[in-house]
C-alpha positions as protocol buffer text, in pm:
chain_id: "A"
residue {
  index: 1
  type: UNK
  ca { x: 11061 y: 7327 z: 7643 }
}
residue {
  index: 2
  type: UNK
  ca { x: 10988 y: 7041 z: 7835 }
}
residue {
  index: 3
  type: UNK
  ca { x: 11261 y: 6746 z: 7915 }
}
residue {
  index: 4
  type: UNK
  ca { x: 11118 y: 6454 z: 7692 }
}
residue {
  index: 5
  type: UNK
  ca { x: 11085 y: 6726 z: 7425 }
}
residue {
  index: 6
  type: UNK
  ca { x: 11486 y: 6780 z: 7452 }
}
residue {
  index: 7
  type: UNK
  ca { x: 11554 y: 6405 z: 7494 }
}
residue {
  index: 8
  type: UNK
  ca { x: 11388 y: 6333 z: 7168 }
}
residue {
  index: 9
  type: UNK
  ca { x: 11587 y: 6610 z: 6978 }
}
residue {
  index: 10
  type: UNK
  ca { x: 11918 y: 6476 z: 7151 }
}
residue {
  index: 11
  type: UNK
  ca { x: 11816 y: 6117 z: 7048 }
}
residue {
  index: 12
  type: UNK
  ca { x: 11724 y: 6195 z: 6654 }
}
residue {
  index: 13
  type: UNK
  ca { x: 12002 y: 6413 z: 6664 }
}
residue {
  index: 14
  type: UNK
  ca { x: 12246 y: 6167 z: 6773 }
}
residue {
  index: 15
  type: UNK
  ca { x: 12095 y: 5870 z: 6530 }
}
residue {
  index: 16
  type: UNK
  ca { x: 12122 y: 6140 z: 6255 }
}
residue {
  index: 17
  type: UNK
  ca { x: 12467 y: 6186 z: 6293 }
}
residue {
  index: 18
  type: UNK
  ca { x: 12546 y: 5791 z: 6352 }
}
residue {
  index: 19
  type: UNK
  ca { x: 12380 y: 5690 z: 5981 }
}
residue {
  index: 20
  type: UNK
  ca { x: 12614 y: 5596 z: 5723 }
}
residue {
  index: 21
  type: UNK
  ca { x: 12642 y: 5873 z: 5432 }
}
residue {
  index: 22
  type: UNK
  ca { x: 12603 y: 5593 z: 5164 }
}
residue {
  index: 23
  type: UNK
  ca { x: 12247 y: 5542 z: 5287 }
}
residue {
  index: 24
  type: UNK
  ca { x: 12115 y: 5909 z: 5150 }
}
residue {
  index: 25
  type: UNK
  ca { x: 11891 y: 5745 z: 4861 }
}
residue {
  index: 26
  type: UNK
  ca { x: 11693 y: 5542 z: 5181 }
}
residue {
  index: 27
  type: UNK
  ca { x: 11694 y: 5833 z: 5376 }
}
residue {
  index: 28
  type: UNK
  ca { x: 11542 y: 6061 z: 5081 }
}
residue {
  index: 29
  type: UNK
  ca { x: 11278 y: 5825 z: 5060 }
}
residue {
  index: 30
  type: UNK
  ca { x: 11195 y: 5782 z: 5397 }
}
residue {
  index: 31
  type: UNK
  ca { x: 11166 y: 6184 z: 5417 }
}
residue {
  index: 32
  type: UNK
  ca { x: 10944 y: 6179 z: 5123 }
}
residue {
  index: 33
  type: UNK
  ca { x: 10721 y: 5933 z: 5264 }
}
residue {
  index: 34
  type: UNK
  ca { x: 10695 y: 6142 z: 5598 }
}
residue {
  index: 35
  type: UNK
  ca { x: 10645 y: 6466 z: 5413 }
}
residue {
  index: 36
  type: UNK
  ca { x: 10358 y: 6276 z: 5257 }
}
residue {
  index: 37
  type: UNK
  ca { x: 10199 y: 6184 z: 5578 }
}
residue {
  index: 38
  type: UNK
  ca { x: 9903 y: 5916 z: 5643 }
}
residue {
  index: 39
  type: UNK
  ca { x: 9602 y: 5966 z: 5452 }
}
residue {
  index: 40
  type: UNK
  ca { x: 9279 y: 6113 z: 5707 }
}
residue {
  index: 41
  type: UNK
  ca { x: 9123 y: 5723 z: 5676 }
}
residue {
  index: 42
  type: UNK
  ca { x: 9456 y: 5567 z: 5837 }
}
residue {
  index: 43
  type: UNK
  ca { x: 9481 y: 5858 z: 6095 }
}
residue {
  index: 44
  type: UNK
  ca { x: 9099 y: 5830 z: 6179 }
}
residue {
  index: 45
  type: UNK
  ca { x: 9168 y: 5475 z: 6255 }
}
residue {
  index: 46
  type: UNK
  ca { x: 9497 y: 5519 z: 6502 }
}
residue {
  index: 47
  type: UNK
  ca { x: 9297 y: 5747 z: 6682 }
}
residue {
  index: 48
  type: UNK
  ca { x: 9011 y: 5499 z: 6717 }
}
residue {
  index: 49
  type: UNK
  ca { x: 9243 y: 5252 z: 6856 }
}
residue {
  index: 50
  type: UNK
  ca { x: 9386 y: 5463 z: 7096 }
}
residue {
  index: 51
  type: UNK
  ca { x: 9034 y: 5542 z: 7221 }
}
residue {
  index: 52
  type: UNK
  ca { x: 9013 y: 5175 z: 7268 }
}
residue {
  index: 53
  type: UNK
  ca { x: 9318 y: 5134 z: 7450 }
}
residue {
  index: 54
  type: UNK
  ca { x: 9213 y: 5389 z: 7658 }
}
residue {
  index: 55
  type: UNK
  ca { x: 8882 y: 5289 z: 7731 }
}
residue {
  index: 56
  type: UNK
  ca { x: 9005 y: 4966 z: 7853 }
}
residue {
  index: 57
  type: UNK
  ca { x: 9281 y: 5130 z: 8053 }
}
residue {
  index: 58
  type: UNK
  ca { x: 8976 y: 5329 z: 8206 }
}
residue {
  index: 59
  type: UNK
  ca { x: 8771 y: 4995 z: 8289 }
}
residue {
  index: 60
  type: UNK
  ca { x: 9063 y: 4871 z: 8448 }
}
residue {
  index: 61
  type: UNK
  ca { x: 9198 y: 5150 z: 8673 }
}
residue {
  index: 62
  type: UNK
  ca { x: 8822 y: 5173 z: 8751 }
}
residue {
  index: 63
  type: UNK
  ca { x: 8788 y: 4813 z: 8926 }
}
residue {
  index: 64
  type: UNK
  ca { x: 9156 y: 4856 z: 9098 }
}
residue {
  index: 65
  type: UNK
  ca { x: 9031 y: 5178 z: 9263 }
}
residue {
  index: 66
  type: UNK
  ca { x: 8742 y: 4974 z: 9333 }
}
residue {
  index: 67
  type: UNK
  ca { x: 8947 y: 4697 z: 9517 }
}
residue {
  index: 68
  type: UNK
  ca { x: 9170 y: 4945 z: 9696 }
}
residue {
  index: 69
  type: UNK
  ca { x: 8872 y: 5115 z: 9835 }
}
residue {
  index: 70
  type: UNK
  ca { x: 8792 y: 4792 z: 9953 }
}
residue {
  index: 71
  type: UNK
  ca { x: 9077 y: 4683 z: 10078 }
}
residue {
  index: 72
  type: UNK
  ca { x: 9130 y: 5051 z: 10251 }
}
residue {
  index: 73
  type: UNK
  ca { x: 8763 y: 4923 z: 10448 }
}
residue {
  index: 74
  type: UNK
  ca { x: 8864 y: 4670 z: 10530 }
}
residue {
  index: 75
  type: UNK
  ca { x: 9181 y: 4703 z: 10698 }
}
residue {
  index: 76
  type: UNK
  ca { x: 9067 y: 5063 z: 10863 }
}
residue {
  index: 77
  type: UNK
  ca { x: 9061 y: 4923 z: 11195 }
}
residue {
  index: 78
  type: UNK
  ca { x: 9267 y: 4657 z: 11201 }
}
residue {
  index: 79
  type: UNK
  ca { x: 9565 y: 4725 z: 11014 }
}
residue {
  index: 80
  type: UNK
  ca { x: 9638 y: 5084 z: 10992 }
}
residue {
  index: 81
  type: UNK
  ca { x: 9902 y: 5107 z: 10726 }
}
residue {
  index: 82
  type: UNK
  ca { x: 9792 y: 4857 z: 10493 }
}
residue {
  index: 83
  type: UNK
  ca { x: 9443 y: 5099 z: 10504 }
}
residue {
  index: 84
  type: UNK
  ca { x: 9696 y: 5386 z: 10439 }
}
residue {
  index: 85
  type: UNK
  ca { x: 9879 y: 5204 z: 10130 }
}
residue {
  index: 86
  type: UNK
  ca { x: 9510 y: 5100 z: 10003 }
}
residue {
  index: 87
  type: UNK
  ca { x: 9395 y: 5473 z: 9967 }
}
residue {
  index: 88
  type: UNK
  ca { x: 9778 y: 5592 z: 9869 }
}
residue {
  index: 89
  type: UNK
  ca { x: 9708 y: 5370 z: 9540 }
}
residue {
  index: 90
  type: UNK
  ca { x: 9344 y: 5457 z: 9483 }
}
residue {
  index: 91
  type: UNK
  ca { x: 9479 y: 5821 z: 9464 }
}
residue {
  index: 92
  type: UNK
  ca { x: 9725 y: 5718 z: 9197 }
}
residue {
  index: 93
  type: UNK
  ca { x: 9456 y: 5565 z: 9014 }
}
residue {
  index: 94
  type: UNK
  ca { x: 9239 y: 5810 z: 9002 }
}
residue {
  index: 95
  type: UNK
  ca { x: 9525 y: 6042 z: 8919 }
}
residue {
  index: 96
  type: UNK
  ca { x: 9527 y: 5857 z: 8578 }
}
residue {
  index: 97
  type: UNK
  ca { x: 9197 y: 5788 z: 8504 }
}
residue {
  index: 98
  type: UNK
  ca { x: 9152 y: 6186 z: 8535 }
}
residue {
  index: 99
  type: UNK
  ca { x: 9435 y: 6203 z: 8282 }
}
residue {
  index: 100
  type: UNK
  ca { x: 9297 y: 5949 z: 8052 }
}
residue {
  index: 101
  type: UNK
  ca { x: 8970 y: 6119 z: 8095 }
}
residue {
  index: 102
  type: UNK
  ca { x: 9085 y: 6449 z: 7951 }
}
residue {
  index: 103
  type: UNK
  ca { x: 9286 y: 6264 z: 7716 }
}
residue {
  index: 104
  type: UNK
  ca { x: 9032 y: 6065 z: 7570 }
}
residue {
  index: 105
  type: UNK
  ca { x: 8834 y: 6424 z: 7530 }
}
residue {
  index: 106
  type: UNK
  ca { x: 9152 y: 6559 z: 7358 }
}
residue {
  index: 107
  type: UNK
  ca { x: 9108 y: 6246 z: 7097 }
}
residue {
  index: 108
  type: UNK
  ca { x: 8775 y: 6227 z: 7038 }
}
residue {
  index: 109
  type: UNK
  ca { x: 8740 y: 6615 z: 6960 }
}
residue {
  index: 110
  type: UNK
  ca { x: 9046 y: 6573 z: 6720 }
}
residue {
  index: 111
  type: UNK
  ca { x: 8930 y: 6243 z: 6542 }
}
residue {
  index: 112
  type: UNK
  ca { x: 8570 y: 6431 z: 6499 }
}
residue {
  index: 113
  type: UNK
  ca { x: 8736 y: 6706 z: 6361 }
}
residue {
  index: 114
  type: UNK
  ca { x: 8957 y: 6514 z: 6125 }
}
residue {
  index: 115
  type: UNK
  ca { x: 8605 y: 6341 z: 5956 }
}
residue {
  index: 116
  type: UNK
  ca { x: 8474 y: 6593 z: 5944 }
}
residue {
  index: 117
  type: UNK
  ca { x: 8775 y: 6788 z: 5727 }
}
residue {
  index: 118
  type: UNK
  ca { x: 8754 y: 6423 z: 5523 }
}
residue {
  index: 119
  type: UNK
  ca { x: 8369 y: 6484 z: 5507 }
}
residue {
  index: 120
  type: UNK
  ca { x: 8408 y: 6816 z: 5371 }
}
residue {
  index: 121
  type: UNK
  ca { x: 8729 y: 6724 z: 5127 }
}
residue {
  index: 122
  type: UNK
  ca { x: 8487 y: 6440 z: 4979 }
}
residue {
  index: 123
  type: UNK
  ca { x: 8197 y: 6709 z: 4901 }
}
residue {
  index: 124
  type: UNK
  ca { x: 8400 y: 6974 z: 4795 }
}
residue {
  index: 125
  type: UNK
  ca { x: 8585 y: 6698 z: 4545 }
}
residue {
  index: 126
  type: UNK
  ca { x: 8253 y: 6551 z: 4461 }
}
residue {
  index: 127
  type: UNK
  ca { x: 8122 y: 6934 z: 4375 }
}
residue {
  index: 128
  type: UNK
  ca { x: 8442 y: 6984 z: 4195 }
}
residue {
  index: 129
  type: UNK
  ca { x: 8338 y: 6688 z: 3974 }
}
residue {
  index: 130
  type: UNK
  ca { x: 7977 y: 6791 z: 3880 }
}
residue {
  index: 131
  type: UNK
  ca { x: 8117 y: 7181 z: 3793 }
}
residue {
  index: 132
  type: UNK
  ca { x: 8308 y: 7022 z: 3520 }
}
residue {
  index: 133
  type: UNK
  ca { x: 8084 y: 6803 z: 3395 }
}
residue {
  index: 134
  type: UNK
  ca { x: 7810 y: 7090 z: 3370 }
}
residue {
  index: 135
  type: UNK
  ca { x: 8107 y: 7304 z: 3205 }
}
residue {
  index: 136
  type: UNK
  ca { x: 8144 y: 7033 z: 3002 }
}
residue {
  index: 137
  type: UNK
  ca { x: 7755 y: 7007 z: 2883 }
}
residue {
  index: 138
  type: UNK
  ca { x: 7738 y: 7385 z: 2860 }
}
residue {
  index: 139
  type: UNK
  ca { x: 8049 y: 7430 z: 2605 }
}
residue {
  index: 140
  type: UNK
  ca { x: 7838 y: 7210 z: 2361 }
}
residue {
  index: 141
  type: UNK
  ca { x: 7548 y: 7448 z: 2364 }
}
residue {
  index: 142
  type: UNK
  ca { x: 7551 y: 7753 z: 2131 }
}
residue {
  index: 143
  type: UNK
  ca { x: 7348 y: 8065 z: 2262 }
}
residue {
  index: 144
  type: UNK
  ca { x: 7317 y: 8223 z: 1930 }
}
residue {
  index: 145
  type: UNK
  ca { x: 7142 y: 7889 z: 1822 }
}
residue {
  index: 146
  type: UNK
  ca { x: 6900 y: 7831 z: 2119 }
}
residue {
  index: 147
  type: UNK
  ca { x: 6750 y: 8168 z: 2093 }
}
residue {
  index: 148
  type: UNK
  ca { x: 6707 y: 8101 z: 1740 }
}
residue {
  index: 149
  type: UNK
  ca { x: 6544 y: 7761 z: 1826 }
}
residue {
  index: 150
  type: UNK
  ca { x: 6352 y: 7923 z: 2018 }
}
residue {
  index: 151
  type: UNK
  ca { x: 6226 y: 8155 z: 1750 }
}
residue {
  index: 152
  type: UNK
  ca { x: 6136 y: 7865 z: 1511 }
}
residue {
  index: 153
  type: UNK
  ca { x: 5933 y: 7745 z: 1811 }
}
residue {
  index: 154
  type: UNK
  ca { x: 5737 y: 8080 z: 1908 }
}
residue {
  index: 155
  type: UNK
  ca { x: 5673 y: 8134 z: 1485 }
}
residue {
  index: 156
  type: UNK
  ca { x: 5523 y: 7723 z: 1480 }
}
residue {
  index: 157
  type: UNK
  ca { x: 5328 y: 7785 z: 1775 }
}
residue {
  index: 158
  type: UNK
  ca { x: 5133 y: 8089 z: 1639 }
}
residue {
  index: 159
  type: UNK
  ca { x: 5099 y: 7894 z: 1256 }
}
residue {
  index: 160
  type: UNK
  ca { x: 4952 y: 7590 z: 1462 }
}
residue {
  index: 161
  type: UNK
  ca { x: 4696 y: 7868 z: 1628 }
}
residue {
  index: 162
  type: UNK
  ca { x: 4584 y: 8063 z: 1281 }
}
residue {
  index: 163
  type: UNK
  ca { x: 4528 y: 7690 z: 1143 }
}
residue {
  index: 164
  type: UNK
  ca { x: 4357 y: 7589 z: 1462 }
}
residue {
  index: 165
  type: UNK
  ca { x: 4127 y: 7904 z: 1405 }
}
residue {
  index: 166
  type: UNK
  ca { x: 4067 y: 7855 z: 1083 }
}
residue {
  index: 167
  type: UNK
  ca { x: 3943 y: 7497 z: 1082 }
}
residue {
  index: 168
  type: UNK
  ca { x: 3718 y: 7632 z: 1362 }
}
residue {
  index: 169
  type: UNK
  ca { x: 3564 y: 7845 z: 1208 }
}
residue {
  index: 170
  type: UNK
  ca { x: 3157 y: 7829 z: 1124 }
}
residue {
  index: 171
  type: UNK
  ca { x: 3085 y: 7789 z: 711 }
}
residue {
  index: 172
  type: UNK
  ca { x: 2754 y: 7899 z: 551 }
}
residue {
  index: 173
  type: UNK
  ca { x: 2494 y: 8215 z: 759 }
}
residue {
  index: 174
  type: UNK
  ca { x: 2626 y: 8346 z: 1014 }
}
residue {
  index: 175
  type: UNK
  ca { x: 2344 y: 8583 z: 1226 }
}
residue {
  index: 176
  type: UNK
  ca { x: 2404 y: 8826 z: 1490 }
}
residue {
  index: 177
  type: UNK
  ca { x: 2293 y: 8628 z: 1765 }
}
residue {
  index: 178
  type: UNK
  ca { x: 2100 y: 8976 z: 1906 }
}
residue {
  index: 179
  type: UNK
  ca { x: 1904 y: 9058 z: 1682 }
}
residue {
  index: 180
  type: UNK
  ca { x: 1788 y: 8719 z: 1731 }
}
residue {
  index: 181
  type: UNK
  ca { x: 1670 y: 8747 z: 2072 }
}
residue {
  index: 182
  type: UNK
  ca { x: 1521 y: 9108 z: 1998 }
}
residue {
  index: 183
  type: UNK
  ca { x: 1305 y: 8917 z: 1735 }
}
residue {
  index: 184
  type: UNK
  ca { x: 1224 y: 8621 z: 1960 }
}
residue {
  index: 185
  type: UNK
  ca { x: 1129 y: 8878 z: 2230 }
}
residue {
  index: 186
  type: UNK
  ca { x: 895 y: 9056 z: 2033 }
}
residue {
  index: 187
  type: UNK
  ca { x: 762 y: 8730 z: 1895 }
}
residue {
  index: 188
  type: UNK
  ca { x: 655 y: 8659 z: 2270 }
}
residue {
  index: 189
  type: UNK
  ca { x: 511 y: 8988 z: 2379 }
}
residue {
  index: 190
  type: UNK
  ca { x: 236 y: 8965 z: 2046 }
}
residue {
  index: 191
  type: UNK
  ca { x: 164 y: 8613 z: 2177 }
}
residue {
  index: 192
  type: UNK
  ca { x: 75 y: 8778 z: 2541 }
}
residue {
  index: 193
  type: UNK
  ca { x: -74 y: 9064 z: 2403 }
}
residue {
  index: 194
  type: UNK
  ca { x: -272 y: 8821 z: 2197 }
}
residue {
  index: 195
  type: UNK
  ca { x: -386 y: 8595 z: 2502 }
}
residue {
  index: 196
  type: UNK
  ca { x: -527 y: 8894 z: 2669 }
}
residue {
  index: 197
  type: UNK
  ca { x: -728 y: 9002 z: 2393 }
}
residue {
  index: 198
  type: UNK
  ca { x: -883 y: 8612 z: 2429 }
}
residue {
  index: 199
  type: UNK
  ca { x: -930 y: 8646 z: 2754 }
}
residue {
  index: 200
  type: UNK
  ca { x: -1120 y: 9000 z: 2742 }
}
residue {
  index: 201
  type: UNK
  ca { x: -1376 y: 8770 z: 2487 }
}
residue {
  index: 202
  type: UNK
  ca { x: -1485 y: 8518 z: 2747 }
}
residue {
  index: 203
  type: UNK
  ca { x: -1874 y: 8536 z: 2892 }
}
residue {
  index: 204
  type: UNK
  ca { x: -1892 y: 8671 z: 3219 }
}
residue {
  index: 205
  type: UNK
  ca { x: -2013 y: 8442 z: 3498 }
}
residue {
  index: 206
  type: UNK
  ca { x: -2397 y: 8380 z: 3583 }
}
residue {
  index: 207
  type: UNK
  ca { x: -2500 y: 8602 z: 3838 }
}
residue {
  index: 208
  type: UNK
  ca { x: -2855 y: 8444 z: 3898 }
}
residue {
  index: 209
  type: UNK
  ca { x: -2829 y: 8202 z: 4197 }
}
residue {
  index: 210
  type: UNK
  ca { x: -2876 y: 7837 z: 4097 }
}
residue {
  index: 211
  type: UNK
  ca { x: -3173 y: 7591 z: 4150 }
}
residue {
  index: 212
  type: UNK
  ca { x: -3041 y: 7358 z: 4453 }
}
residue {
  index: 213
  type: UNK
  ca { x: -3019 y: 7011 z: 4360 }
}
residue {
  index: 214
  type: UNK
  ca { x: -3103 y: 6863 z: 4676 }
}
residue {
  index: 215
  type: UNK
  ca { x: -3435 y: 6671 z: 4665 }
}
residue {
  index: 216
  type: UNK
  ca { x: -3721 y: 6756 z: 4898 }
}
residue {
  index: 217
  type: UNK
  ca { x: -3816 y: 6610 z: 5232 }
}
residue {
  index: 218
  type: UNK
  ca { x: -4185 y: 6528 z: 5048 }
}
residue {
  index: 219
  type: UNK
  ca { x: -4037 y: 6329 z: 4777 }
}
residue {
  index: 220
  type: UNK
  ca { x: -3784 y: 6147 z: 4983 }
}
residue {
  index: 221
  type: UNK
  ca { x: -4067 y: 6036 z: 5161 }
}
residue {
  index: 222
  type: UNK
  ca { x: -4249 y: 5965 z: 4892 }
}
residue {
  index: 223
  type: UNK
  ca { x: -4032 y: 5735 z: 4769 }
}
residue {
  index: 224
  type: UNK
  ca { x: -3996 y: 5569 z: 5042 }
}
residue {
  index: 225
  type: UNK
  ca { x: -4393 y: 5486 z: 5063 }
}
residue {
  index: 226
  type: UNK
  ca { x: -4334 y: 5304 z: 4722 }
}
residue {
  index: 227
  type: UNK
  ca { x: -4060 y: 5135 z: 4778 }
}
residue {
  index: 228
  type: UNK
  ca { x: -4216 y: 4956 z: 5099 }
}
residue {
  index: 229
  type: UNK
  ca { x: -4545 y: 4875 z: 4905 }
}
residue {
  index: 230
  type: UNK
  ca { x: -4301 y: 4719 z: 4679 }
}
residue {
  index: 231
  type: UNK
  ca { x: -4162 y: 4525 z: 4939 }
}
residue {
  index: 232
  type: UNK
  ca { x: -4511 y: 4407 z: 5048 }
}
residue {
  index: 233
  type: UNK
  ca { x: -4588 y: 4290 z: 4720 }
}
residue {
  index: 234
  type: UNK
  ca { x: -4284 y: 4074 z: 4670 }
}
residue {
  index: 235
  type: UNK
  ca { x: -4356 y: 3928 z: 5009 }
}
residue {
  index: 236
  type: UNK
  ca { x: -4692 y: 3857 z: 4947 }
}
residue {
  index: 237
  type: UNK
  ca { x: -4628 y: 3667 z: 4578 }
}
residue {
  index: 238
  type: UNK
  ca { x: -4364 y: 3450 z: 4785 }
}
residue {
  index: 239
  type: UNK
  ca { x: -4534 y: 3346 z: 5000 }
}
């Protein structure tokens, strides 16, 4: 057990015994208040401003190590001991910044720990909340009556169907639609059969060859003849 561990028990033990006994109701409430302890948001918040504290107390031990060092440089050949005394201090400094360092760690790890215990004590509640209300929907709803509800529905469903089918359903003949395509099948091999017997009663071709039609070299000369006597003629009566 550590010394300022015993001093405090000496110290509450001392202003324990010093209290009046007529103040017992304060003292009953005061216990009952500290049994109750700070709710997480008040405690998330002292630790916070410790951090800050300490941060500053960081920035601060920070720039006097700075000037020591400084100092320490500046004296080094010139004044010995003041040099000595320079870096004596900077050691204590950084002494407590390591301390702050790992207690800054110490806080930060127990603050992030204490959200997230409040983080977890909100979802759980929240959780908590929607379970009753569900057990609350649920013990308004009788099983026995939604599976017969959901009789009535399947029974509807398959009366909607047979009307469905009936209205649907084709009035006046009905054929089967193959016989119907075995009659219009035969209908269209007599109409082949028939355009092959019409075909089988068509003359055959000419097989005599053909008179050309291409006029002579006489008569195309011939013609020509007369049609330059004509020529001749109508010059002569115009002139």
């Amino acid at each position: 057990m550590s010394k300022i561990s015993k001093m405090f028990k000496v110290s509450s033990s001392s202003s324990s015994s010093s209290r009046p006994t007529s103040s017992s109701g304060s003292s009953s409430r005061s216990k009952h208040r500290s049994r109750s302890g700070p709710s997480p948001q008040e405690a998330i918040n002292r630790l916070r401003e410790t951090e800050a504290m300490l941060t500053k107390k960081q920035e601060y031990l920070e720039s006097r190590i700075e000037q020591e060092l400084t100092i320490a440089k500046k004296n080094g050949t010139k004044n010995k001991r003041a040099a000595l005394q320079a870096l004596k201090r900077k050691k204590r400094f950084e002494q407590q910044l390591t301390q702050i360092d790992g207690t800054l760690s110490t806080i930060e790890f127990q603050r992030e720990a204490l959200e997230n215990a409040t983080t977890n004590t909100e979802v759980l509640k929240n959780m908590g909340y929607a379970a009753k209300a569900i057990k609350e929907v649920h013990q308004n709803i009788d099983l026995d009556k939604i599976d017969s509800l959901m009789q009535d529905i399947t029974e509807q469903q398959e009366v909607a169907q047979e009307i469905s089918d009936a209205i649907s359903k084709p009035f006046g003949d009905q054929f089967d639609e193959d016989e119907l395509l075995a009659e219009l099948a035969e209908l269209e091999q007599e109409e082949l059969e028939e355009s092959m017997k019409n075909m089988d009663r068509l003359p055959s071709a000419p097989t005599t060859k053909l008179p050309s039609t291409r006029p002579s070299h006489r008569a195309t000369s011939k013609k020509r003849v007369e049609d330059d006597h004509d020529m001749k003629r109508l010059a002569a009566w115009a002139s």
